[in-house]
């Protein structure tokens, strides 16, 4: 096998040499094929591409004896291989990296489709392979959006976007960047949840690296199978807790793929520097185990030492292959593993858990912005959470840290302003022995309370109600109305994804609070009209934070993640909410400005990394915002010589 420059196409014509011979033994020289992809600056595989192909049968080449026997009888020799071509034959899949002709049109990194100029078509052997028209990048975007909008079903739009990503990478990202508010719900939540549920049925081609228990002991070698070698960000899941949909096993791959698409589109990380990974240790989902289209291991989930050893091998293989500064983002691990993995590897790797830390940062930013509408400081408010898992406890801890930072009050004291309700009711000290370790800091002195509505109406009377339970429609009319009775502007965040799992809808929050709620959700909701006024709700989407956060870590060369970086990311996002946004009742800025927002967040995170002594890229740039913007990937087409 030949493999040059990572990308490849299958060419079985070389294996046809034997079929072009006659029945008698013949002496032939093996052809030498040299292929080089050279950029305009003389470096391989970057930017403009020219191709040198040398195909020579030289007299000095070592002769190869080939004994070819045809199974075709008769008096006419099968000179051209027409007869033997119908027979089953052993074939070696030769792969060559060629940046011209038909293979160039099949290379998503370089393909421009109808945007290839006439000179490029002539230079790179594309004449006749494309219709004669030449169109602009912008017209391609317009055409693709017209096509995508014709699909009524969101999953069909998702599949069309994934097909485009595999065909023309730069067009995919320009389409997503230019239409981010419309397409974000397609490439990520809520549509990606349905895509994961049906991943086995819609699976067409692999988009990431699948590492299963079968690869235990050789993960280092498996990582080398990925064609790109300079990886900066890895998003990894084991599929046990996909959004609010539960255990989807190997089909959780849609999450890393979607997250990394946003890292590129919103945070400017090069697509080639992103690696989606699914760790397949089985699934406990009986429906998947019995599904003939399921693509993962058909076994119950591995746990305990077997699970820990596989993850440990993966983590150290990543560092061995890609170095100290590769960012590893844990995604959609179950509670019992998520906290342990973050604690275990947080001191030895550059790790980030978006469910715990990213969600916390974006929610804290929304709360900071909401204070401009309700007044007061964080420490003057009382918080009640429904759901005490990764997201809930992560948000609570970051809020407590920010309150401690602002007031100087010890963290143990600021935690007392935050209460939590889980499946067994209000978390109180009398339940301490039965609580998981991550819930114990939130067990306060109080009599047991079983129902959320009683905790809201009688016991806690919160000013802020946050849902991270994964249980839909749990903020009932009685709960929302109770919040509105003792709060002029109740803050209600229904964060669970996808939309079906949201604790309440935007319409319910506004109508049940008589239009006074300050509402945000995890998945998007359409604007709501109530009593003649239109309310545009905010979306506490992690995509506000993690792309810029990751960019900040990369441009500073950070080697560890620190809580202070999360706090400054929240502050940076809150600063981007304008007075015009506040007048509309919004507590998050529009996504149309997301790349500028990401650059601003990246600059603040990088500055904090330098301040904490965790940055390795020296010296520190003077203008970190400008530097962040200059480092961001652009989907604009490049001219090929």
CSV table of N, CA, C and O in Angstrom, one decimal, residues 104 106 475 611 615:
chain,number,residue,atom,x,y,z
A,104,UNK,N,-9.2,14.5,-7.2
A,104,UNK,CA,-9.2,15.9,-6.6
A,104,UNK,C,-10.7,16.2,-6.3
A,104,UNK,O,-11.0,16.8,-5.3
A,106,UNK,N,-12.9,14.1,-5.5
A,106,UNK,CA,-13.3,13.3,-4.4
A,106,UNK,C,-12.6,13.5,-3.1
A,106,UNK,O,-12.7,12.8,-2.1
A,475,UNK,N,-41.0,21.3,35.0
A,475,UNK,CA,-41.4,22.6,35.5
A,475,UNK,C,-42.9,22.8,35.1
A,475,UNK,O,-43.2,23.3,34.0
A,611,UNK,N,-1.3,34.2,32.9
A,611,UNK,CA,-1.2,34.7,34.3
A,611,UNK,C,-1.0,33.6,35.3
A,611,UNK,O,-0.2,33.8,36.2
A,615,UNK,N,0.7,28.6,30.4
A,615,UNK,CA,0.9,28.8,28.9
A,615,UNK,C,2.4,28.4,28.5
A,615,UNK,O,3.3,28.7,29.3
